[in-house]
């Protein structure tokens, strides 16, 4: 179960699928009152979600994020927060340490790094952002936080070469996080105007895949659209704005 804390972000990345920026408030900040009904619903479910996660925008810009995280972590379930870790970590360091001391490994942070090279990363996220992000990464690692990486491989490189690049980057910055499959997700580079093959229902069999393998079969995201009184459930994290993928106002409806 994902919660989108709001689309406002301290960065404006060129490849952001949700177009987060310092000006995009199409998804409003979630408050604890928005989140609490879903937590009540979770308590009565026979099969609660394996993971509760937060994305944005930048979650640590949301003024309610720490009271929300505290309420969710109190359920005793793993919580993941996606963050760009650029400057926001330093600003929130004392509150983060409080959560770390209280909940330990239950709280994990996945840090977005668009590439392991400064040139490619900063081209997407802005000059100096890799350096600033790594400073926060090092502080979090030194303070015992449960960390992972959301990375990217370029079209001209293999996933393995990208993985080796990220390992070298961490090693060069004295961060001894071991990057196995549980600690890094490497997304392929996507080109918006690329002409790609059409996908049909025949592809399930051709690719040996099932509809149940797709994100929208097993994941949902809570959003609060600008101007709306209440939060709503969307089919998955990639379809935050589309009304045709709105699945109602509670998890049972969804």
mmCIF file of N, CA and C in Angstrom, residues 62-185:
data_model
loop_
_atom_site.group_PDB
_atom_site.id
_atom_site.type_symbol
_atom_site.label_atom_id
_atom_site.label_comp_id
_atom_site.label_asym_id
_atom_site.label_seq_id
_atom_site.Cartn_x
_atom_site.Cartn_y
_atom_site.Cartn_z
ATOM 1 N N UNK A 62 6.465 17.292 3.236
ATOM 2 C CA UNK A 62 5.121 17.300 3.831
ATOM 3 C C UNK A 62 5.238 17.625 5.330
ATOM 4 N N UNK A 63 4.564 18.695 5.793
ATOM 5 C CA UNK A 63 4.696 19.088 7.203
ATOM 6 C C UNK A 63 4.119 18.085 8.188
ATOM 7 N N UNK A 64 3.326 17.125 7.681
ATOM 8 C CA UNK A 64 2.708 16.127 8.568
ATOM 9 C C UNK A 64 3.430 14.788 8.528
ATOM 10 N N UNK A 65 4.519 14.683 7.792
ATOM 11 C CA UNK A 65 5.102 13.369 7.508
ATOM 12 C C UNK A 65 5.537 12.619 8.757
ATOM 13 N N UNK A 66 6.059 13.306 9.745
ATOM 14 C CA UNK A 66 6.591 12.565 10.900
ATOM 15 C C UNK A 66 5.489 12.031 11.801
ATOM 16 N N UNK A 67 4.389 12.763 11.945
ATOM 17 C CA UNK A 67 3.285 12.210 12.732
ATOM 18 C C UNK A 67 2.608 11.070 11.965
ATOM 19 N N UNK A 68 2.589 11.167 10.633
ATOM 20 C CA UNK A 68 2.045 10.068 9.833
ATOM 21 C C UNK A 68 2.924 8.822 9.970
ATOM 22 N N UNK A 69 4.230 8.986 9.814
ATOM 23 C CA UNK A 69 5.142 7.847 9.914
ATOM 24 C C UNK A 69 5.071 7.202 11.291
ATOM 25 N N UNK A 70 4.979 8.005 12.326
ATOM 26 C CA UNK A 70 4.905 7.472 13.682
ATOM 27 C C UNK A 70 3.645 6.617 13.845
ATOM 28 N N UNK A 71 2.520 7.108 13.319
ATOM 29 C CA UNK A 71 1.260 6.366 13.434
ATOM 30 C C UNK A 71 1.323 5.048 12.678
ATOM 31 N N UNK A 72 1.948 5.038 11.490
ATOM 32 C CA UNK A 72 2.025 3.820 10.686
ATOM 33 C C UNK A 72 3.020 2.832 11.284
ATOM 34 N N UNK A 73 4.155 3.329 11.719
ATOM 35 C CA UNK A 73 5.169 2.451 12.316
ATOM 36 C C UNK A 73 4.674 1.804 13.610
ATOM 37 N N UNK A 74 3.770 2.459 14.300
ATOM 38 C CA UNK A 74 3.202 1.895 15.525
ATOM 39 C C UNK A 74 2.439 0.599 15.259
ATOM 40 N N UNK A 75 2.044 0.387 13.990
ATOM 41 C CA UNK A 75 1.364 -0.860 13.633
ATOM 42 C C UNK A 75 2.315 -2.049 13.649
ATOM 43 N N UNK A 76 3.625 -1.764 13.681
ATOM 44 C CA UNK A 76 4.617 -2.833 13.731
ATOM 45 C C UNK A 76 4.919 -3.458 12.391
ATOM 46 N N UNK A 77 4.581 -2.742 11.290
ATOM 47 C CA UNK A 77 4.830 -3.262 9.955
ATOM 48 C C UNK A 77 5.943 -2.467 9.285
ATOM 49 N N UNK A 78 6.663 -3.091 8.335
ATOM 50 C CA UNK A 78 7.731 -2.379 7.633
ATOM 51 C C UNK A 78 7.189 -1.169 6.872
ATOM 52 N N UNK A 79 7.926 -0.081 6.933
ATOM 53 C CA UNK A 79 7.554 1.157 6.248
ATOM 54 C C UNK A 79 8.728 1.619 5.398
ATOM 55 N N UNK A 80 8.436 1.927 4.130
ATOM 56 C CA UNK A 80 9.448 2.399 3.190
ATOM 57 C C UNK A 80 9.125 3.829 2.782
ATOM 58 N N UNK A 81 10.142 4.697 2.778
ATOM 59 C CA UNK A 81 9.973 6.071 2.303
ATOM 60 C C UNK A 81 10.935 6.308 1.143
ATOM 61 N N UNK A 82 10.381 6.733 -0.011
ATOM 62 C CA UNK A 82 11.218 7.113 -1.144
ATOM 63 C C UNK A 82 11.582 8.584 -1.006
ATOM 64 N N UNK A 83 12.859 8.899 -1.133
ATOM 65 C CA UNK A 83 13.312 10.279 -0.938
ATOM 66 C C UNK A 83 14.473 10.604 -1.869
ATOM 67 N N UNK A 84 14.553 11.877 -2.274
ATOM 68 C CA UNK A 84 15.741 12.294 -3.031
ATOM 69 C C UNK A 84 16.904 12.619 -2.094
ATOM 70 N N UNK A 85 16.606 12.736 -0.798
ATOM 71 C CA UNK A 85 17.639 12.946 0.235
ATOM 72 C C UNK A 85 18.476 14.204 0.007
ATOM 73 N N UNK A 86 18.015 15.095 -0.833
ATOM 74 C CA UNK A 86 18.789 16.296 -1.135
ATOM 75 C C UNK A 86 18.349 17.427 -0.203
ATOM 76 N N UNK A 87 19.153 17.730 0.775
ATOM 77 C CA UNK A 87 18.940 18.802 1.757
ATOM 78 C C UNK A 87 17.827 18.502 2.766
ATOM 79 N N UNK A 88 16.774 17.776 2.361
ATOM 80 C CA UNK A 88 15.659 17.545 3.274
ATOM 81 C C UNK A 88 16.072 16.709 4.487
ATOM 82 N N UNK A 89 17.062 15.850 4.323
ATOM 83 C CA UNK A 89 17.498 14.994 5.424
ATOM 84 C C UNK A 89 18.157 15.830 6.525
ATOM 85 N N UNK A 90 19.015 16.735 6.136
ATOM 86 C CA UNK A 90 19.685 17.591 7.118
ATOM 87 C C UNK A 90 18.677 18.420 7.897
ATOM 88 N N UNK A 91 17.660 18.895 7.193
ATOM 89 C CA UNK A 91 16.637 19.737 7.823
ATOM 90 C C UNK A 91 15.790 18.937 8.812
ATOM 91 N N UNK A 92 15.694 17.630 8.608
ATOM 92 C CA UNK A 92 14.823 16.785 9.439
ATOM 93 C C UNK A 92 15.607 15.807 10.294
ATOM 94 N N UNK A 93 16.886 16.036 10.480
ATOM 95 C CA UNK A 93 17.760 15.029 11.100
ATOM 96 C C UNK A 93 17.320 14.626 12.503
ATOM 97 N N UNK A 94 16.924 15.587 13.334
ATOM 98 C CA UNK A 94 16.568 15.244 14.714
ATOM 99 C C UNK A 94 15.307 14.381 14.772
ATOM 100 N N UNK A 95 14.306 14.693 13.934
ATOM 101 C CA UNK A 95 13.070 13.898 13.910
ATOM 102 C C UNK A 95 13.311 12.509 13.322
ATOM 103 N N UNK A 96 14.201 12.444 12.334
ATOM 104 C CA UNK A 96 14.550 11.140 11.771
ATOM 105 C C UNK A 96 15.232 10.262 12.814
ATOM 106 N N UNK A 97 16.118 10.846 13.590
ATOM 107 C CA UNK A 97 16.802 10.078 14.628
ATOM 108 C C UNK A 97 15.830 9.582 15.693
ATOM 109 N N UNK A 98 14.813 10.372 15.995
ATOM 110 C CA UNK A 98 13.788 9.931 16.949
ATOM 111 C C UNK A 98 13.076 8.680 16.427
ATOM 112 N N UNK A 99 12.695 8.702 15.150
ATOM 113 C CA UNK A 99 12.035 7.530 14.563
ATOM 114 C C UNK A 99 12.970 6.326 14.530
ATOM 115 N N UNK A 100 14.239 6.591 14.176
ATOM 116 C CA UNK A 100 15.229 5.515 14.107
ATOM 117 C C UNK A 100 15.413 4.865 15.474
ATOM 118 N N UNK A 101 15.505 5.664 16.513
ATOM 119 C CA UNK A 101 15.688 5.140 17.871
ATOM 120 C C UNK A 101 14.459 4.362 18.349
ATOM 121 N N UNK A 102 13.292 4.779 17.886
ATOM 122 C CA UNK A 102 12.039 4.173 18.345
ATOM 123 C C UNK A 102 11.693 2.898 17.582
ATOM 124 N N UNK A 103 11.986 2.873 16.258
ATOM 125 C CA UNK A 103 11.495 1.774 15.422
ATOM 126 C C UNK A 103 12.592 0.977 14.709
ATOM 127 N N UNK A 104 13.805 1.485 14.677
ATOM 128 C CA UNK A 104 14.920 0.741 14.097
ATOM 129 C C UNK A 104 14.700 0.315 12.661
ATOM 130 N N UNK A 105 14.889 -0.974 12.393
ATOM 131 C CA UNK A 105 14.859 -1.518 11.038
ATOM 132 C C UNK A 105 13.483 -1.487 10.385
ATOM 133 N N UNK A 106 12.426 -1.253 11.157
ATOM 134 C CA UNK A 106 11.093 -1.171 10.557
ATOM 135 C C UNK A 106 11.000 -0.027 9.557
ATOM 136 N N UNK A 107 11.762 1.031 9.789
ATOM 137 C CA UNK A 107 11.762 2.178 8.883
ATOM 138 C C UNK A 107 12.918 2.053 7.904
ATOM 139 N N UNK A 108 12.608 2.095 6.614
ATOM 140 C CA UNK A 108 13.668 2.076 5.613
ATOM 141 C C UNK A 108 13.485 3.242 4.643
ATOM 142 N N UNK A 109 14.590 3.741 4.132
ATOM 143 C CA UNK A 109 14.596 4.852 3.185
ATOM 144 C C UNK A 109 15.229 4.388 1.879
ATOM 145 N N UNK A 110 14.555 4.641 0.770
ATOM 146 C CA UNK A 110 15.120 4.330 -0.540
ATOM 147 C C UNK A 110 15.491 5.645 -1.218
ATOM 148 N N UNK A 111 16.779 5.803 -1.478
ATOM 149 C CA UNK A 111 17.308 7.074 -1.985
ATOM 150 C C UNK A 111 17.439 7.027 -3.504
ATOM 151 N N UNK A 112 16.910 8.039 -4.155
ATOM 152 C CA UNK A 112 16.945 8.104 -5.612
ATOM 153 C C UNK A 112 18.279 8.663 -6.101
ATOM 154 N N UNK A 113 18.943 7.874 -6.924
ATOM 155 C CA UNK A 113 20.173 8.322 -7.587
ATOM 156 C C UNK A 113 19.986 8.051 -9.075
ATOM 157 N N UNK A 114 19.900 9.105 -9.878
ATOM 158 C CA UNK A 114 19.601 8.912 -11.295
ATOM 159 C C UNK A 114 20.726 8.250 -12.063
ATOM 160 N N UNK A 115 21.935 8.323 -11.539
ATOM 161 C CA UNK A 115 23.053 7.610 -12.128
ATOM 162 C C UNK A 115 24.208 7.665 -11.144
ATOM 163 N N UNK A 116 25.179 6.789 -11.342
ATOM 164 C CA UNK A 116 26.353 6.766 -10.467
ATOM 165 C C UNK A 116 27.421 7.763 -10.915
ATOM 166 N N UNK A 117 27.231 8.381 -12.083
ATOM 167 C CA UNK A 117 28.161 9.435 -12.516
ATOM 168 C C UNK A 117 27.538 10.792 -12.252
ATOM 169 N N UNK A 118 28.377 11.718 -11.849
ATOM 170 C CA UNK A 118 27.883 13.062 -11.531
ATOM 171 C C UNK A 118 27.255 13.730 -12.755
ATOM 172 N N UNK A 119 27.853 13.546 -13.920
ATOM 173 C CA UNK A 119 27.362 14.208 -15.130
ATOM 174 C C UNK A 119 25.937 13.785 -15.461
ATOM 175 N N UNK A 120 25.669 12.481 -15.452
ATOM 176 C CA UNK A 120 24.334 11.986 -15.813
ATOM 177 C C UNK A 120 23.305 12.287 -14.730
ATOM 178 N N UNK A 121 23.707 12.113 -13.475
ATOM 179 C CA UNK A 121 22.791 12.391 -12.368
ATOM 180 C C UNK A 121 22.389 13.862 -12.353
ATOM 181 N N UNK A 122 23.368 14.748 -12.419
ATOM 182 C CA UNK A 122 23.078 16.180 -12.316
ATOM 183 C C UNK A 122 22.373 16.721 -13.550
ATOM 184 N N UNK A 123 22.535 16.050 -14.681
ATOM 185 C CA UNK A 123 21.801 16.452 -15.883
ATOM 186 C C UNK A 123 20.298 16.304 -15.662
ATOM 187 N N UNK A 124 19.909 15.281 -14.912
ATOM 188 C CA UNK A 124 18.492 15.043 -14.628
ATOM 189 C C UNK A 124 17.988 15.881 -13.457
ATOM 190 N N UNK A 125 18.816 16.027 -12.410
ATOM 191 C CA UNK A 125 18.317 16.570 -11.150
ATOM 192 C C UNK A 125 18.828 17.965 -10.808
ATOM 193 N N UNK A 126 19.830 18.451 -11.544
ATOM 194 C CA UNK A 126 20.338 19.788 -11.264
ATOM 195 C C UNK A 126 21.779 19.752 -10.771
ATOM 196 N N UNK A 127 22.516 20.788 -11.073
ATOM 197 C CA UNK A 127 23.938 20.858 -10.736
ATOM 198 C C UNK A 127 24.161 20.744 -9.232
ATOM 199 N N UNK A 128 25.099 19.890 -8.866
ATOM 200 C CA UNK A 128 25.468 19.731 -7.467
ATOM 201 C C UNK A 128 24.595 18.780 -6.672
ATOM 202 N N UNK A 129 23.577 18.204 -7.304
ATOM 203 C CA UNK A 129 22.645 17.373 -6.536
ATOM 204 C C UNK A 129 23.239 16.028 -6.119
ATOM 205 N N UNK A 130 24.118 15.454 -6.932
ATOM 206 C CA UNK A 130 24.718 14.182 -6.522
ATOM 207 C C UNK A 130 25.566 14.362 -5.277
ATOM 208 N N UNK A 131 26.380 15.402 -5.249
ATOM 209 C CA UNK A 131 27.229 15.659 -4.077
ATOM 210 C C UNK A 131 26.374 15.844 -2.825
ATOM 211 N N UNK A 132 25.331 16.666 -2.956
ATOM 212 C CA UNK A 132 24.465 16.925 -1.802
ATOM 213 C C UNK A 132 23.738 15.685 -1.325
ATOM 214 N N UNK A 133 23.286 14.859 -2.262
ATOM 215 C CA UNK A 133 22.585 13.634 -1.910
ATOM 216 C C UNK A 133 23.519 12.649 -1.212
ATOM 217 N N UNK A 134 24.733 12.537 -1.703
ATOM 218 C CA UNK A 134 25.691 11.616 -1.085
ATOM 219 C C UNK A 134 26.068 12.039 0.334
ATOM 220 N N UNK A 135 26.101 13.329 0.594
ATOM 221 C CA UNK A 135 26.356 13.805 1.965
ATOM 222 C C UNK A 135 25.259 13.311 2.905
ATOM 223 N N UNK A 136 24.010 13.421 2.456
ATOM 224 C CA UNK A 136 22.892 12.924 3.267
ATOM 225 C C UNK A 136 22.944 11.407 3.404
ATOM 226 N N UNK A 137 23.254 10.732 2.305
ATOM 227 C CA UNK A 137 23.371 9.267 2.291
ATOM 228 C C UNK A 137 24.390 8.817 3.333
ATOM 229 N N UNK A 138 25.540 9.471 3.359
ATOM 230 C CA UNK A 138 26.608 9.110 4.306
ATOM 231 C C UNK A 138 26.152 9.329 5.740
ATOM 232 N N UNK A 139 25.466 10.436 5.994
ATOM 233 C CA UNK A 139 24.983 10.721 7.352
ATOM 234 C C UNK A 139 23.983 9.648 7.794
ATOM 235 N N UNK A 140 23.068 9.290 6.913
ATOM 236 C CA UNK A 140 22.078 8.263 7.240
ATOM 237 C C UNK A 140 22.747 6.916 7.512
ATOM 238 N N UNK A 141 23.719 6.561 6.667
ATOM 239 C CA UNK A 141 24.430 5.299 6.851
ATOM 240 C C UNK A 141 25.199 5.290 8.164
ATOM 241 N N UNK A 142 25.893 6.355 8.464
ATOM 242 C CA UNK A 142 26.675 6.439 9.696
ATOM 243 C C UNK A 142 25.795 6.372 10.940
ATOM 244 N N UNK A 143 24.511 6.751 10.785
ATOM 245 C CA UNK A 143 23.598 6.731 11.925
ATOM 246 C C UNK A 143 22.709 5.484 11.946
ATOM 247 N N UNK A 144 23.055 4.492 11.131
ATOM 248 C CA UNK A 144 22.428 3.183 11.236
ATOM 249 C C UNK A 144 21.066 3.022 10.591
ATOM 250 N N UNK A 145 20.713 3.892 9.671
ATOM 251 C CA UNK A 145 19.416 3.763 9.007
ATOM 252 C C UNK A 145 19.422 2.601 8.018
ATOM 253 N N UNK A 146 18.252 2.027 7.822
ATOM 254 C CA UNK A 146 18.033 0.949 6.867
ATOM 255 C C UNK A 146 17.852 1.584 5.486
ATOM 256 N N UNK A 147 18.834 1.436 4.590
ATOM 257 C CA UNK A 147 18.861 2.183 3.336
ATOM 258 C C UNK A 147 18.875 1.277 2.116
ATOM 259 N N UNK A 148 18.364 1.810 1.007
ATOM 260 C CA UNK A 148 18.480 1.172 -0.297
ATOM 261 C C UNK A 148 18.522 2.269 -1.349
ATOM 262 N N UNK A 149 18.695 1.870 -2.606
ATOM 263 C CA UNK A 149 18.850 2.827 -3.706
ATOM 264 C C UNK A 149 17.829 2.541 -4.799
ATOM 265 N N UNK A 150 17.274 3.618 -5.362
ATOM 266 C CA UNK A 150 16.547 3.534 -6.628
ATOM 267 C C UNK A 150 17.454 4.147 -7.685
ATOM 268 N N UNK A 151 17.982 3.319 -8.590
ATOM 269 C CA UNK A 151 18.946 3.781 -9.580
ATOM 270 C C UNK A 151 18.408 3.670 -10.991
ATOM 271 N N UNK A 152 19.292 3.942 -11.949
ATOM 272 C CA UNK A 152 18.895 3.926 -13.363
ATOM 273 C C UNK A 152 20.072 3.440 -14.190
ATOM 274 N N UNK A 153 19.762 2.640 -15.194
ATOM 275 C CA UNK A 153 20.785 2.241 -16.158
ATOM 276 C C UNK A 153 20.499 2.932 -17.484
ATOM 277 N N UNK A 154 21.546 3.370 -18.158
ATOM 278 C CA UNK A 154 21.390 4.016 -19.453
ATOM 279 C C UNK A 154 21.211 2.970 -20.541
ATOM 280 N N UNK A 155 20.692 3.382 -21.673
ATOM 281 C CA UNK A 155 20.419 2.446 -22.762
ATOM 282 C C UNK A 155 21.681 1.720 -23.207
ATOM 283 N N UNK A 156 22.815 2.415 -23.167
ATOM 284 C CA UNK A 156 24.057 1.830 -23.679
ATOM 285 C C UNK A 156 24.789 0.968 -22.655
ATOM 286 N N UNK A 157 24.217 0.755 -21.471
ATOM 287 C CA UNK A 157 24.914 -0.049 -20.467
ATOM 288 C C UNK A 157 24.017 -1.165 -19.950
ATOM 289 N N UNK A 158 24.633 -2.236 -19.499
ATOM 290 C CA UNK A 158 23.885 -3.360 -18.945
ATOM 291 C C UNK A 158 23.530 -3.074 -17.496
ATOM 292 N N UNK A 159 22.581 -3.831 -16.989
ATOM 293 C CA UNK A 159 22.215 -3.705 -15.585
ATOM 294 C C UNK A 159 23.409 -4.029 -14.691
ATOM 295 N N UNK A 160 24.200 -5.012 -15.096
ATOM 296 C CA UNK A 160 25.374 -5.417 -14.303
ATOM 297 C C UNK A 160 26.415 -4.307 -14.243
ATOM 298 N N UNK A 161 26.654 -3.643 -15.361
ATOM 299 C CA UNK A 161 27.637 -2.553 -15.342
ATOM 300 C C UNK A 161 27.128 -1.378 -14.518
ATOM 301 N N UNK A 162 25.816 -1.132 -14.564
ATOM 302 C CA UNK A 162 25.241 -0.074 -13.723
ATOM 303 C C UNK A 162 25.396 -0.429 -12.246
ATOM 304 N N UNK A 163 25.121 -1.686 -11.909
ATOM 305 C CA UNK A 163 25.263 -2.135 -10.526
ATOM 306 C C UNK A 163 26.694 -1.946 -10.041
ATOM 307 N N UNK A 164 27.665 -2.314 -10.860
ATOM 308 C CA UNK A 164 29.067 -2.126 -10.483
ATOM 309 C C UNK A 164 29.407 -0.653 -10.303
ATOM 310 N N UNK A 165 28.785 0.197 -11.127
ATOM 311 C CA UNK A 165 29.005 1.626 -11.000
ATOM 312 C C UNK A 165 28.489 2.163 -9.674
ATOM 313 N N UNK A 166 27.313 1.725 -9.250
ATOM 314 C CA UNK A 166 26.764 2.159 -7.960
ATOM 315 C C UNK A 166 27.598 1.624 -6.793
ATOM 316 N N UNK A 167 28.082 0.402 -6.931
ATOM 317 C CA UNK A 167 28.936 -0.154 -5.874
ATOM 318 C C UNK A 167 30.210 0.669 -5.714
ATOM 319 N N UNK A 168 30.788 1.075 -6.831
ATOM 320 C CA UNK A 168 32.002 1.889 -6.787
ATOM 321 C C UNK A 168 31.722 3.258 -6.188
ATOM 322 N N UNK A 169 30.579 3.834 -6.523
ATOM 323 C CA UNK A 169 30.204 5.143 -5.981
ATOM 324 C C UNK A 169 30.102 5.095 -4.459
ATOM 325 N N UNK A 170 29.432 4.080 -3.937
ATOM 326 C CA UNK A 170 29.316 3.950 -2.481
ATOM 327 C C UNK A 170 30.675 3.716 -1.841
ATOM 328 N N UNK A 171 31.467 2.854 -2.459
ATOM 329 C CA UNK A 171 32.791 2.560 -1.929
ATOM 330 C C UNK A 171 33.654 3.824 -1.864
ATOM 331 N N UNK A 172 33.582 4.641 -2.896
ATOM 332 C CA UNK A 172 34.365 5.879 -2.933
ATOM 333 C C UNK A 172 33.916 6.898 -1.891
ATOM 334 N N UNK A 173 32.685 6.725 -1.398
ATOM 335 C CA UNK A 173 32.158 7.658 -0.400
ATOM 336 C C UNK A 173 32.062 7.029 0.997
ATOM 337 N N UNK A 174 32.817 5.946 1.197
ATOM 338 C CA UNK A 174 32.890 5.270 2.495
ATOM 339 C C UNK A 174 31.518 4.846 3.030
ATOM 340 N N UNK A 175 30.676 4.355 2.118
ATOM 341 C CA UNK A 175 29.373 3.821 2.492
ATOM 342 C C UNK A 175 29.406 2.327 2.174
ATOM 343 N N UNK A 176 29.371 1.496 3.182
ATOM 344 C CA UNK A 176 29.597 0.064 2.969
ATOM 345 C C UNK A 176 28.295 -0.730 2.828
ATOM 346 N N UNK A 177 27.267 -0.114 2.282
ATOM 347 C CA UNK A 177 26.016 -0.800 1.995
ATOM 348 C C UNK A 177 26.243 -1.845 0.916
ATOM 349 N N UNK A 178 25.836 -3.083 1.181
ATOM 350 C CA UNK A 178 26.011 -4.174 0.229
ATOM 351 C C UNK A 178 24.830 -4.198 -0.736
ATOM 352 N N UNK A 179 25.096 -3.935 -1.998
ATOM 353 C CA UNK A 179 24.022 -3.787 -2.973
ATOM 354 C C UNK A 179 23.624 -5.123 -3.596
ATOM 355 N N UNK A 180 22.710 -5.841 -2.919
ATOM 356 C CA UNK A 180 22.093 -7.014 -3.525
ATOM 357 C C UNK A 180 20.706 -6.594 -4.018
ATOM 358 N N UNK A 181 19.909 -7.562 -4.478
ATOM 359 C CA UNK A 181 18.605 -7.237 -5.066
ATOM 360 C C UNK A 181 17.649 -6.572 -4.088
ATOM 361 N N UNK A 182 17.851 -6.781 -2.809
ATOM 362 C CA UNK A 182 16.963 -6.170 -1.819
ATOM 363 C C UNK A 182 17.361 -4.737 -1.496
ATOM 364 N N UNK A 183 18.531 -4.316 -1.964
ATOM 365 C CA UNK A 183 19.043 -2.998 -1.595
ATOM 366 C C UNK A 183 19.170 -2.026 -2.764
ATOM 367 N N UNK A 184 18.867 -2.478 -3.971
ATOM 368 C CA UNK A 184 18.888 -1.562 -5.112
ATOM 369 C C UNK A 184 17.873 -1.999 -6.151
ATOM 370 N N UNK A 185 17.146 -1.028 -6.678
ATOM 371 C CA UNK A 185 16.258 -1.229 -7.823
ATOM 372 C C UNK A 185 16.842 -0.398 -8.959
#
